[in-house]
mmCIF file of C-alpha atoms and ligand atoms in Angstrom:
data_model
loop_
_atom_site.group_PDB
_atom_site.id
_atom_site.type_symbol
_atom_site.label_atom_id
_atom_site.label_comp_id
_atom_site.label_asym_id
_atom_site.label_seq_id
_atom_site.Cartn_x
_atom_site.Cartn_y
_atom_site.Cartn_z
ATOM 1 C CA MET A 43 133.372 102.414 84.215
ATOM 2 C CA THR A 44 129.671 103.278 84.474
ATOM 3 C CA ASP A 45 128.454 105.805 87.021
ATOM 4 C CA PHE A 46 127.149 104.828 90.443
ATOM 5 C CA LEU A 47 123.355 104.431 90.247
ATOM 6 C CA PRO A 48 121.712 105.813 93.424
ATOM 7 C CA PHE A 49 118.351 104.387 94.596
ATOM 8 C CA THR A 50 116.776 107.751 93.843
ATOM 9 C CA ARG A 51 117.629 111.183 92.470
ATOM 10 C CA PRO A 52 115.394 114.189 91.738
ATOM 11 C CA THR A 53 114.956 115.422 88.152
ATOM 12 C CA ILE A 54 115.227 119.230 88.136
ATOM 13 C CA ASP A 55 115.140 120.833 84.666
ATOM 14 C CA GLU A 56 116.945 124.011 83.529
ATOM 15 C CA GLU A 57 113.681 125.916 83.220
ATOM 16 C CA THR A 58 113.008 125.296 86.894
ATOM 17 C CA ILE A 59 116.519 126.365 87.855
ATOM 18 C CA ALA A 60 116.080 129.584 85.823
ATOM 19 C CA ASP A 61 112.774 130.230 87.561
ATOM 20 C CA VAL A 62 114.380 129.765 90.995
ATOM 21 C CA ALA A 63 117.027 132.317 89.935
ATOM 22 C CA ASN A 64 114.247 134.728 88.945
ATOM 23 C CA VAL A 65 112.689 134.405 92.401
ATOM 24 C CA LEU A 66 116.067 135.005 94.067
ATOM 25 C CA ARG A 67 116.523 138.182 92.005
ATOM 26 C CA SER A 68 112.934 139.392 92.491
ATOM 27 C CA GLY A 69 113.286 141.005 95.928
ATOM 28 C CA TRP A 70 110.657 138.685 97.484
ATOM 29 C CA ILE A 71 111.957 135.235 98.365
ATOM 30 C CA THR A 72 109.746 133.947 101.202
ATOM 31 C CA SER A 73 106.033 132.951 100.898
ATOM 32 C CA GLY A 74 104.391 135.009 98.134
ATOM 33 C CA PRO A 75 103.048 134.688 94.614
ATOM 34 C CA LYS A 76 104.869 131.406 93.833
ATOM 35 C CA VAL A 77 103.351 129.771 96.896
ATOM 36 C CA GLN A 78 99.886 130.932 95.780
ATOM 37 C CA ALA A 79 100.506 129.670 92.257
ATOM 38 C CA LEU A 80 101.673 126.286 93.566
ATOM 39 C CA GLU A 81 98.588 125.994 95.770
ATOM 40 C CA ALA A 82 96.343 126.807 92.842
ATOM 41 C CA GLY A 83 98.133 124.253 90.664
ATOM 42 C CA LEU A 84 97.880 121.568 93.318
ATOM 43 C CA SER A 85 94.206 122.350 93.893
ATOM 44 C CA ALA A 86 93.561 121.830 90.163
ATOM 45 C CA TYR A 87 95.567 118.582 90.325
ATOM 46 C CA PHE A 88 93.440 117.351 93.240
ATOM 47 C CA GLY A 89 90.027 117.876 91.653
ATOM 48 C CA GLY A 90 89.489 121.452 92.840
ATOM 49 C CA ARG A 91 89.805 120.708 96.579
ATOM 50 C CA PRO A 92 91.549 123.433 98.607
ATOM 51 C CA VAL A 93 95.291 122.792 99.153
ATOM 52 C CA ARG A 94 97.775 124.660 101.326
ATOM 53 C CA VAL A 95 101.535 124.094 101.306
ATOM 54 C CA VAL A 96 103.993 124.036 104.205
ATOM 55 C CA ASN A 97 107.691 123.300 104.685
ATOM 56 C CA SER A 98 107.234 119.525 105.256
ATOM 57 C CA ALA A 99 104.611 116.819 105.224
ATOM 58 C CA THR A 100 105.420 116.254 108.881
ATOM 59 C CA GLY A 101 104.274 119.826 109.489
ATOM 60 C CA ALA A 102 101.173 119.354 107.331
ATOM 61 C CA MET A 103 100.208 116.316 109.411
ATOM 62 C CA GLU A 104 100.982 118.055 112.726
ATOM 63 C CA ILE A 105 98.533 120.799 111.739
ATOM 64 C CA ALA A 106 96.023 118.224 110.430
ATOM 65 C CA LEU A 107 95.879 116.639 113.904
ATOM 66 C CA ARG A 108 95.139 120.112 115.303
ATOM 67 C CA LEU A 109 92.291 120.535 112.824
ATOM 68 C CA MET A 110 90.917 117.172 113.992
ATOM 69 C CA ASN A 111 91.240 118.203 117.658
ATOM 70 C CA ILE A 112 93.415 115.192 118.435
ATOM 71 C CA GLY A 113 95.270 115.445 121.726
ATOM 72 C CA ALA A 114 95.819 113.908 125.132
ATOM 73 C CA GLY A 115 94.020 110.611 125.692
ATOM 74 C CA ASP A 116 93.077 110.121 122.054
ATOM 75 C CA GLU A 117 94.075 107.186 119.863
ATOM 76 C CA VAL A 118 94.938 107.151 116.185
ATOM 77 C CA ILE A 119 95.046 103.875 114.270
ATOM 78 C CA THR A 120 97.956 103.471 111.871
ATOM 79 C CA THR A 121 100.607 101.129 110.468
ATOM 80 C CA PRO A 122 104.029 100.030 111.793
ATOM 81 C CA MET A 123 105.381 99.940 108.205
ATOM 82 C CA THR A 124 106.012 103.619 107.474
ATOM 83 C CA TRP A 125 108.427 106.473 108.014
ATOM 84 C CA VAL A 126 108.399 107.412 111.720
ATOM 85 C CA ALA A 127 107.032 110.869 110.898
ATOM 86 C CA THR A 128 103.595 109.204 110.652
ATOM 87 C CA THR A 129 103.608 108.097 114.282
ATOM 88 C CA ASN A 130 105.901 110.721 115.852
ATOM 89 C CA ILE A 131 103.312 113.410 115.095
ATOM 90 C CA ILE A 132 100.678 111.431 117.015
ATOM 91 C CA ILE A 133 102.949 111.185 120.048
ATOM 92 C CA ASN A 134 103.827 114.887 119.771
ATOM 93 C CA ALA A 135 100.116 115.721 119.829
ATOM 94 C CA GLY A 136 99.889 113.885 123.174
ATOM 95 C CA ALA A 137 97.895 111.028 121.618
ATOM 96 C CA MET A 138 98.709 107.333 121.184
ATOM 97 C CA PRO A 139 99.478 105.598 117.902
ATOM 98 C CA VAL A 140 97.570 102.308 117.886
ATOM 99 C CA LEU A 141 99.319 100.040 115.423
ATOM 100 C CA VAL A 142 97.660 97.431 113.239
ATOM 101 C CA ASP A 143 99.721 94.896 111.294
ATOM 102 C CA ILE A 144 100.042 95.103 107.522
ATOM 103 C CA ASP A 145 98.524 92.963 104.833
ATOM 104 C CA PRO A 146 101.545 90.923 103.661
ATOM 105 C CA ARG A 147 100.512 91.293 100.007
ATOM 106 C CA THR A 148 100.087 95.093 99.803
ATOM 107 C CA ARG A 149 102.297 95.872 102.829
ATOM 108 C CA ASN A 150 99.725 98.532 103.773
ATOM 109 C CA ILE A 151 97.584 98.520 106.933
ATOM 110 C CA ASP A 152 95.406 95.377 107.041
ATOM 111 C CA LEU A 153 91.872 96.756 106.861
ATOM 112 C CA ASP A 154 90.525 93.391 108.118
ATOM 113 C CA LYS A 155 92.205 94.133 111.446
ATOM 114 C CA VAL A 156 91.309 97.821 111.860
ATOM 115 C CA GLU A 157 87.861 97.421 113.437
ATOM 116 C CA ALA A 158 89.249 95.232 116.251
ATOM 117 C CA ALA A 159 91.611 98.071 117.200
ATOM 118 C CA ILE A 160 88.890 100.701 117.550
ATOM 119 C CA THR A 161 88.127 101.805 121.138
ATOM 120 C CA PRO A 162 86.019 104.636 122.609
ATOM 121 C CA ARG A 163 89.201 106.729 122.525
ATOM 122 C CA THR A 164 89.819 106.261 118.792
ATOM 123 C CA LYS A 165 89.540 109.562 116.911
ATOM 124 C CA ALA A 166 91.025 108.834 113.505
ATOM 125 C CA ILE A 167 92.578 106.370 111.092
ATOM 126 C CA LEU A 168 95.907 107.375 109.528
ATOM 127 C CA PRO A 169 96.560 105.099 106.531
ATOM 128 C CA VAL A 170 99.837 105.197 104.553
ATOM 129 C CA ASP A 171 100.155 104.375 100.859
ATOM 130 C CA LEU A 172 103.517 102.604 101.119
ATOM 131 C CA ALA A 173 105.694 102.883 98.021
ATOM 132 C CA GLY A 174 102.809 104.698 96.318
ATOM 133 C CA LEU A 175 100.356 101.757 96.411
ATOM 134 C CA PRO A 176 97.037 103.129 97.642
ATOM 135 C CA VAL A 177 95.209 101.695 100.648
ATOM 136 C CA ASP A 178 91.714 100.495 99.539
ATOM 137 C CA ARG A 179 89.784 103.771 99.863
ATOM 138 C CA ASP A 180 86.343 102.153 99.555
ATOM 139 C CA ARG A 181 86.884 99.856 102.541
ATOM 140 C CA LEU A 182 88.815 102.510 104.495
ATOM 141 C CA TYR A 183 86.021 105.093 104.277
ATOM 142 C CA ALA A 184 83.331 102.460 104.921
ATOM 143 C CA ILE A 185 85.048 101.645 108.248
ATOM 144 C CA ALA A 186 85.577 105.338 109.092
ATOM 145 C CA LYS A 187 81.922 106.153 108.345
ATOM 146 C CA LYS A 188 80.574 103.198 110.330
ATOM 147 C CA HIS A 189 82.574 104.202 113.427
ATOM 148 C CA ASN A 190 82.327 107.967 112.911
ATOM 149 C CA LEU A 191 86.108 108.428 112.645
ATOM 150 C CA ARG A 192 88.140 111.059 110.858
ATOM 151 C CA VAL A 193 90.768 110.003 108.309
ATOM 152 C CA LEU A 194 94.155 111.602 107.714
ATOM 153 C CA GLU A 195 95.607 110.057 104.565
ATOM 154 C CA ASP A 196 99.424 109.998 104.696
ATOM 155 C CA ALA A 197 99.849 110.223 100.939
ATOM 156 C CA ALA A 198 103.460 111.415 101.282
ATOM 157 C CA GLN A 199 104.478 108.737 98.766
ATOM 158 C CA SER A 200 101.402 108.510 96.542
ATOM 159 C CA GLN A 201 100.977 111.807 94.651
ATOM 160 C CA GLY A 202 99.450 110.846 91.318
ATOM 161 C CA ALA A 203 98.416 107.338 92.382
ATOM 162 C CA THR A 204 94.791 106.411 91.771
ATOM 163 C CA TRP A 205 91.971 104.517 93.440
ATOM 164 C CA GLY A 206 88.960 103.436 91.361
ATOM 165 C CA GLY A 207 90.185 105.675 88.516
ATOM 166 C CA GLN A 208 90.270 108.781 90.766
ATOM 167 C CA ARG A 209 93.449 110.446 91.928
ATOM 168 C CA VAL A 210 94.396 109.892 95.553
ATOM 169 C CA GLY A 211 93.779 113.268 97.245
ATOM 170 C CA SER A 212 90.934 114.241 94.901
ATOM 171 C CA PHE A 213 88.343 112.779 97.306
ATOM 172 C CA GLY A 214 88.031 111.835 100.976
ATOM 173 C CA ASP A 215 88.961 113.479 104.291
ATOM 174 C CA LEU A 216 92.270 115.270 104.984
ATOM 175 C CA CYS A 217 95.189 114.182 102.774
ATOM 176 C CA SER A 218 98.861 114.982 103.343
ATOM 177 C CA ILE A 219 101.521 114.980 100.611
ATOM 178 C CA SER A 220 105.297 115.309 100.870
ATOM 179 C CA PHE A 221 107.700 117.181 98.608
ATOM 180 C CA HIS A 222 110.876 115.756 100.145
ATOM 181 C CA PRO A 223 113.564 115.326 97.430
ATOM 182 C CA ASN A 224 113.035 111.553 97.366
ATOM 183 C CA LYS A 225 109.310 111.810 96.678
ATOM 184 C CA ASN A 226 107.703 111.779 93.203
ATOM 185 C CA MET A 227 107.780 115.595 93.058
ATOM 186 C CA THR A 228 109.864 117.911 95.225
ATOM 187 C CA THR A 229 110.067 121.503 96.456
ATOM 188 C CA THR A 230 113.518 120.660 98.006
ATOM 189 C CA GLU A 231 111.685 120.251 101.328
ATOM 190 C CA GLY A 232 107.949 120.754 101.634
ATOM 191 C CA GLY A 233 104.510 119.298 102.015
ATOM 192 C CA ALA A 234 100.837 120.036 101.539
ATOM 193 C CA LEU A 235 97.468 119.313 103.048
ATOM 194 C CA VAL A 236 94.372 118.758 100.886
ATOM 195 C CA MET A 237 91.244 119.803 102.760
ATOM 196 C CA ASN A 238 87.504 120.174 102.195
ATOM 197 C CA THR A 239 86.091 123.286 103.878
ATOM 198 C CA ASP A 240 86.881 127.012 104.078
ATOM 199 C CA GLU A 241 86.854 126.680 107.853
ATOM 200 C CA GLU A 242 89.645 124.049 107.713
ATOM 201 C CA VAL A 243 91.677 126.260 105.388
ATOM 202 C CA ARG A 244 91.285 129.314 107.647
ATOM 203 C CA GLU A 245 92.451 127.340 110.663
ATOM 204 C CA PHE A 246 95.274 125.654 108.725
ATOM 205 C CA VAL A 247 96.805 128.949 107.613
ATOM 206 C CA LYS A 248 96.677 130.263 111.160
ATOM 207 C CA TRP A 249 98.548 127.236 112.517
ATOM 208 C CA ARG A 250 100.984 127.531 109.594
ATOM 209 C CA LEU A 251 102.182 130.980 110.573
ATOM 210 C CA GLN A 252 102.059 132.105 114.218
ATOM 211 C CA GLY A 253 98.275 131.964 114.603
ATOM 212 C CA VAL A 254 97.937 135.300 112.917
ATOM 213 C CA THR A 255 94.990 136.612 110.867
ATOM 214 C CA ARG A 256 95.515 139.793 108.873
ATOM 215 C CA PHE A 257 92.573 142.100 108.132
ATOM 216 C CA PRO A 258 92.012 144.273 105.047
ATOM 217 C CA ASP A 259 92.553 147.483 107.047
ATOM 218 C CA GLY A 260 96.144 146.436 107.860
ATOM 219 C CA THR A 261 95.433 145.332 111.424
ATOM 220 C CA MET A 262 95.916 141.788 112.707
ATOM 221 C CA ASP A 263 94.985 139.405 115.475
ATOM 222 C CA CYS A 264 96.547 136.270 116.930
ATOM 223 C CA ASP A 265 94.158 133.774 118.527
ATOM 224 C CA LEU A 266 96.125 130.505 118.651
ATOM 225 C CA PRO A 267 99.798 129.589 119.189
ATOM 226 C CA GLY A 268 100.614 128.739 115.582
ATOM 227 C CA GLY A 269 104.081 127.703 114.448
ATOM 228 C CA LYS A 270 106.495 128.514 111.658
ATOM 229 C CA TYR A 271 105.600 126.133 108.840
ATOM 230 C CA ASN A 272 105.422 128.362 105.765
ATOM 231 C CA LEU A 273 107.031 127.378 102.447
ATOM 232 C CA THR A 274 109.247 129.906 100.645
ATOM 233 C CA ASP A 275 108.703 131.158 97.101
ATOM 234 C CA VAL A 276 112.158 129.706 96.258
ATOM 235 C CA SER A 277 110.864 126.255 97.143
ATOM 236 C CA ALA A 278 107.481 126.871 95.513
ATOM 237 C CA ALA A 279 109.229 127.749 92.222
ATOM 238 C CA VAL A 280 110.864 124.302 92.309
ATOM 239 C CA GLY A 281 107.452 122.774 93.020
ATOM 240 C CA LEU A 282 105.775 124.563 90.085
ATOM 241 C CA GLY A 283 108.434 123.156 87.701
ATOM 242 C CA GLN A 284 107.894 119.685 89.178
ATOM 243 C CA LEU A 285 104.100 119.699 89.223
ATOM 244 C CA LYS A 286 104.034 120.399 85.481
ATOM 245 C CA ARG A 287 105.932 117.167 84.935
ATOM 246 C CA LEU A 288 104.480 114.962 87.712
ATOM 247 C CA ASP A 289 102.330 112.836 85.398
ATOM 248 C CA GLU A 290 105.227 112.399 82.973
ATOM 249 C CA PHE A 291 107.544 111.441 85.855
ATOM 250 C CA ASN A 292 105.005 108.908 87.149
ATOM 251 C CA ALA A 293 104.477 107.422 83.706
ATOM 252 C CA ARG A 294 108.222 106.902 83.384
ATOM 253 C CA ARG A 295 108.369 105.316 86.865
ATOM 254 C CA ALA A 296 105.613 102.892 85.818
ATOM 255 C CA GLU A 297 107.565 101.948 82.681
ATOM 256 C CA LEU A 298 110.693 101.286 84.722
ATOM 257 C CA ALA A 299 108.696 99.177 87.224
ATOM 258 C CA ARG A 300 107.255 97.120 84.358
ATOM 259 C CA ARG A 301 110.798 96.529 83.154
ATOM 260 C CA TYR A 302 111.798 95.251 86.576
ATOM 261 C CA PHE A 303 108.858 92.821 86.544
ATOM 262 C CA LYS A 304 109.918 91.647 83.098
ATOM 263 C CA LEU A 305 113.636 91.213 83.780
ATOM 264 C CA ILE A 306 114.140 90.178 87.416
ATOM 265 C CA ASP A 307 115.244 86.543 87.500
ATOM 266 C CA ARG A 308 112.385 84.726 89.281
ATOM 267 C CA ASP A 309 114.740 81.876 90.254
ATOM 268 C CA LEU A 310 116.430 84.229 92.767
ATOM 269 C CA GLY A 311 113.393 83.883 95.023
ATOM 270 C CA LEU A 312 112.784 87.613 95.592
ATOM 271 C CA GLU A 313 109.253 88.429 96.692
ATOM 272 C CA LEU A 314 108.105 91.196 94.350
ATOM 273 C CA PRO A 315 105.593 93.974 95.190
ATOM 274 C CA PRO A 316 102.043 93.764 93.781
ATOM 275 C CA GLU A 317 101.980 94.630 90.059
ATOM 276 C CA SER A 318 99.423 97.452 90.338
ATOM 277 C CA ASP A 319 98.298 100.106 87.860
ATOM 278 C CA ASP A 320 97.023 102.237 90.756
ATOM 279 C CA SER A 321 100.496 102.804 92.157
ATOM 280 C CA ASN A 322 102.624 105.859 91.301
ATOM 281 C CA TRP A 323 105.682 103.625 91.723
ATOM 282 C CA HIS A 324 107.320 105.782 94.367
ATOM 283 C CA MET A 325 109.571 102.822 95.207
ATOM 284 C CA PHE A 326 110.296 99.336 93.867
ATOM 285 C CA GLN A 327 110.815 97.037 96.842
ATOM 286 C CA PRO A 328 111.420 93.303 96.606
ATOM 287 C CA LEU A 329 111.830 91.280 99.788
ATOM 288 C CA LEU A 330 115.094 89.311 100.020
ATOM 289 C CA PRO A 331 114.862 85.531 100.495
ATOM 290 C CA LEU A 332 117.008 85.847 103.650
ATOM 291 C CA LYS A 333 116.280 82.331 104.948
ATOM 292 C CA ASN A 334 117.669 80.968 101.744
ATOM 293 C CA MET A 335 120.703 83.275 101.638
ATOM 294 C CA SER A 336 124.112 82.793 103.214
ATOM 295 C CA ILE A 337 124.707 86.568 103.596
ATOM 296 C CA SER A 338 122.806 89.269 105.519
ATOM 297 C CA ARG A 339 120.866 92.148 104.037
ATOM 298 C CA GLY A 340 123.707 94.500 105.038
ATOM 299 C CA GLU A 341 126.185 92.363 103.148
ATOM 300 C CA PHE A 342 123.813 92.237 100.154
ATOM 301 C CA ILE A 343 123.646 96.056 100.116
ATOM 302 C CA ASP A 344 127.452 96.277 100.278
ATOM 303 C CA ARG A 345 127.845 93.833 97.381
ATOM 304 C CA MET A 346 125.294 95.744 95.283
ATOM 305 C CA LYS A 347 127.288 98.903 96.019
ATOM 306 C CA ASP A 348 130.388 97.134 94.726
ATOM 307 C CA GLN A 349 128.387 96.565 91.527
ATOM 308 C CA GLY A 350 127.726 100.328 91.339
ATOM 309 C CA ILE A 351 124.123 100.128 92.553
ATOM 310 C CA GLY A 352 122.565 102.019 95.473
ATOM 311 C CA VAL A 353 119.992 100.150 97.563
ATOM 312 C CA GLY A 354 117.885 101.660 100.363
ATOM 313 C CA ILE A 355 115.813 100.306 103.267
ATOM 314 C CA HIS A 356 112.267 101.712 103.686
ATOM 315 C CA TYR A 357 111.544 100.886 106.462
ATOM 316 C CA PRO A 358 112.413 98.925 109.572
ATOM 317 C CA ALA A 359 109.156 98.090 111.428
ATOM 318 C CA LEU A 360 108.847 101.165 113.616
ATOM 319 C CA HIS A 361 107.346 99.521 116.721
ATOM 320 C CA LEU A 362 110.821 98.094 117.393
ATOM 321 C CA PHE A 363 112.367 101.542 117.780
ATOM 322 C CA THR A 364 113.168 102.677 121.349
ATOM 323 C CA LEU A 365 110.445 105.353 121.444
ATOM 324 C CA TYR A 366 107.778 102.732 120.653
ATOM 325 C CA ARG A 367 109.219 99.928 122.785
ATOM 326 C CA GLU A 368 108.993 102.431 125.664
ATOM 327 C CA ARG A 369 105.260 102.601 124.931
ATOM 328 C CA GLY A 370 104.822 98.850 125.248
ATOM 329 C CA TYR A 371 105.396 97.669 121.696
ATOM 330 C CA LYS A 372 107.460 94.464 121.351
ATOM 331 C CA GLU A 373 108.876 92.042 118.880
ATOM 332 C CA GLY A 374 106.274 89.520 117.719
ATOM 333 C CA MET A 375 103.310 91.912 117.847
ATOM 334 C CA TYR A 376 103.228 92.657 114.118
ATOM 335 C CA PRO A 377 104.815 89.672 112.363
ATOM 336 C CA HIS A 378 104.048 90.798 108.803
ATOM 337 C CA ALA A 379 105.556 94.248 109.363
ATOM 338 C CA GLU A 380 108.556 92.655 111.060
ATOM 339 C CA HIS A 381 109.095 90.323 108.119
ATOM 340 C CA VAL A 382 108.906 93.151 105.586
ATOM 341 C CA GLY A 383 111.019 95.448 107.779
ATOM 342 C CA ALA A 384 113.759 92.843 108.043
ATOM 343 C CA SER A 385 113.882 91.821 104.391
ATOM 344 C CA THR A 386 112.823 94.812 102.262
ATOM 345 C CA VAL A 387 115.201 96.592 99.899
ATOM 346 C CA SER A 388 114.500 99.611 97.701
ATOM 347 C CA LEU A 389 116.028 99.251 94.246
ATOM 348 C CA PRO A 390 116.856 102.287 92.079
ATOM 349 C CA LEU A 391 113.715 103.861 90.660
ATOM 350 C CA PHE A 392 113.500 107.478 89.497
ATOM 351 C CA PRO A 393 112.326 109.141 86.285
ATOM 352 C CA GLY A 394 115.855 110.056 85.120
ATOM 353 C CA MET A 395 116.805 106.366 84.823
ATOM 354 C CA LYS A 396 117.381 104.752 81.470
ATOM 355 C CA ASP A 397 116.038 101.308 80.508
ATOM 356 C CA GLU A 398 119.647 100.072 80.611
ATOM 357 C CA ASP A 399 119.883 101.117 84.259
ATOM 358 C CA VAL A 400 117.126 98.623 85.121
ATOM 359 C CA ASP A 401 118.981 95.989 83.105
ATOM 360 C CA ARG A 402 122.120 96.754 85.103
ATOM 361 C CA VAL A 403 120.289 96.392 88.420
ATOM 362 C CA CYS A 404 118.745 93.081 87.366
ATOM 363 C CA ALA A 405 122.115 91.756 86.223
ATOM 364 C CA ALA A 406 123.704 92.846 89.514
ATOM 365 C CA LEU A 407 120.913 91.089 91.494
ATOM 366 C CA THR A 408 121.767 87.856 89.722
ATOM 367 C CA THR A 409 125.547 88.357 90.148
ATOM 368 C CA VAL A 410 125.188 89.082 93.864
ATOM 369 C CA LEU A 411 122.455 86.593 94.794
ATOM 370 C CA LYS A 412 123.152 83.525 92.659
ATOM 371 C CA PRO A 413 126.361 82.499 94.513
ATOM 372 C CA VAL A 414 124.853 82.999 97.997
ATOM 373 C CA LEU A 415 121.574 81.093 97.581
ATOM 374 C CA LYS A 416 121.475 77.867 99.567
ATOM 375 C CA ARG A 417 120.855 74.603 97.709
HETATM 376 C C1 PLP B 721 108.400 111.283 103.522
HETATM 377 C C2 PLP B 721 107.293 110.809 104.390
HETATM 378 C C3 PLP B 721 106.750 111.587 105.424
HETATM 379 C C4 PLP B 721 107.349 112.893 105.859
HETATM 380 O O1 PLP B 721 107.479 113.828 104.848
HETATM 381 P P1 PLP B 721 108.417 115.110 105.110
HETATM 382 O O2 PLP B 721 108.032 116.024 103.981
HETATM 383 O O3 PLP B 721 109.825 114.639 105.060
HETATM 384 O O4 PLP B 721 108.056 115.674 106.424
HETATM 385 C C5 PLP B 721 105.689 111.101 106.126
HETATM 386 N N1 PLP B 721 105.158 109.899 105.859
HETATM 387 C C6 PLP B 721 105.651 109.105 104.898
HETATM 388 C C7 PLP B 721 105.005 107.807 104.607
HETATM 389 C C8 PLP B 721 106.739 109.548 104.140
HETATM 390 O O5 PLP B 721 107.231 108.729 103.192
#
């Protein structure tokens, strides 16, 4: 019997585990030298831009909205096809997420529809690189510039992805990255914000830890009600071990994705994601041909599980959640996001997978789907 294949699993090497043990023995386990080293490493990775880490990408984006002065009465344009963190932070800031449907090909925000959603209250655009496929940065920044809007890139899923040969996060306005265990690199939990100016960095670190500034003479001041967002050195040690291998991990993900494209039986009628070299292949998500199937997505997932294969759902269209329905969003408003939300499945994809694991998934797809396809 072969092992159960989950849809994702982090790869943590022994060297990283030993380094975590060293931190635990060192006498200093919260934010310290490892955090500084991780920030320096990330800054080098993102073209020399300043980077600061926190204990989640949600936190990084909460602080980013503070830096952009987004609050009551403001609107932020974003996508309904994302993890709810993207929009919850906007509501928590007292602002309104203004949703724009996705492009059915890329499944990212449809840039053709963004300008129509801009009002005098619009402060920023918050694009999401779903599954690691970057939003078109040229068009995005052209729109932002024309309308004088800030951009907060939710690059939680796209560390190491590229646009026009440049790494996502190495150019542009504020850019948030997640180190959740399911993402392409992890710190167990954690996130980071890539910024541009010293002023942004100064303000960010105040919001990160209680609004406090410490002075060289040992005194301190507190001039804003900052929170408790700092990352520990234990987590940063994990991140340093991961960052070293991020490009290798992403290259392996791309290989596995290519194998899926090669081996998935096209007669099953699955709608495959765009075959892009810009993606970091955070996820591999076909859409099920539900209209042509005699079982539901839930039943499909159960049958794949019986075949030893884990399948995830990322994500239901978020405007149909209670919190968003309460704000006036309804079924039918974003048909492309609703279609993807109802039919998407995330197949196993993580750097520790073997080629044969992809073969197994493709064989299971055929075993499960062939008998339930109509006609
Ligand atoms: C994972 C994720 C987040 C949140 O990241 P955390 O580190 O869990 O806070 C935000 N947006 C998107 C698109 C994500 O995938």
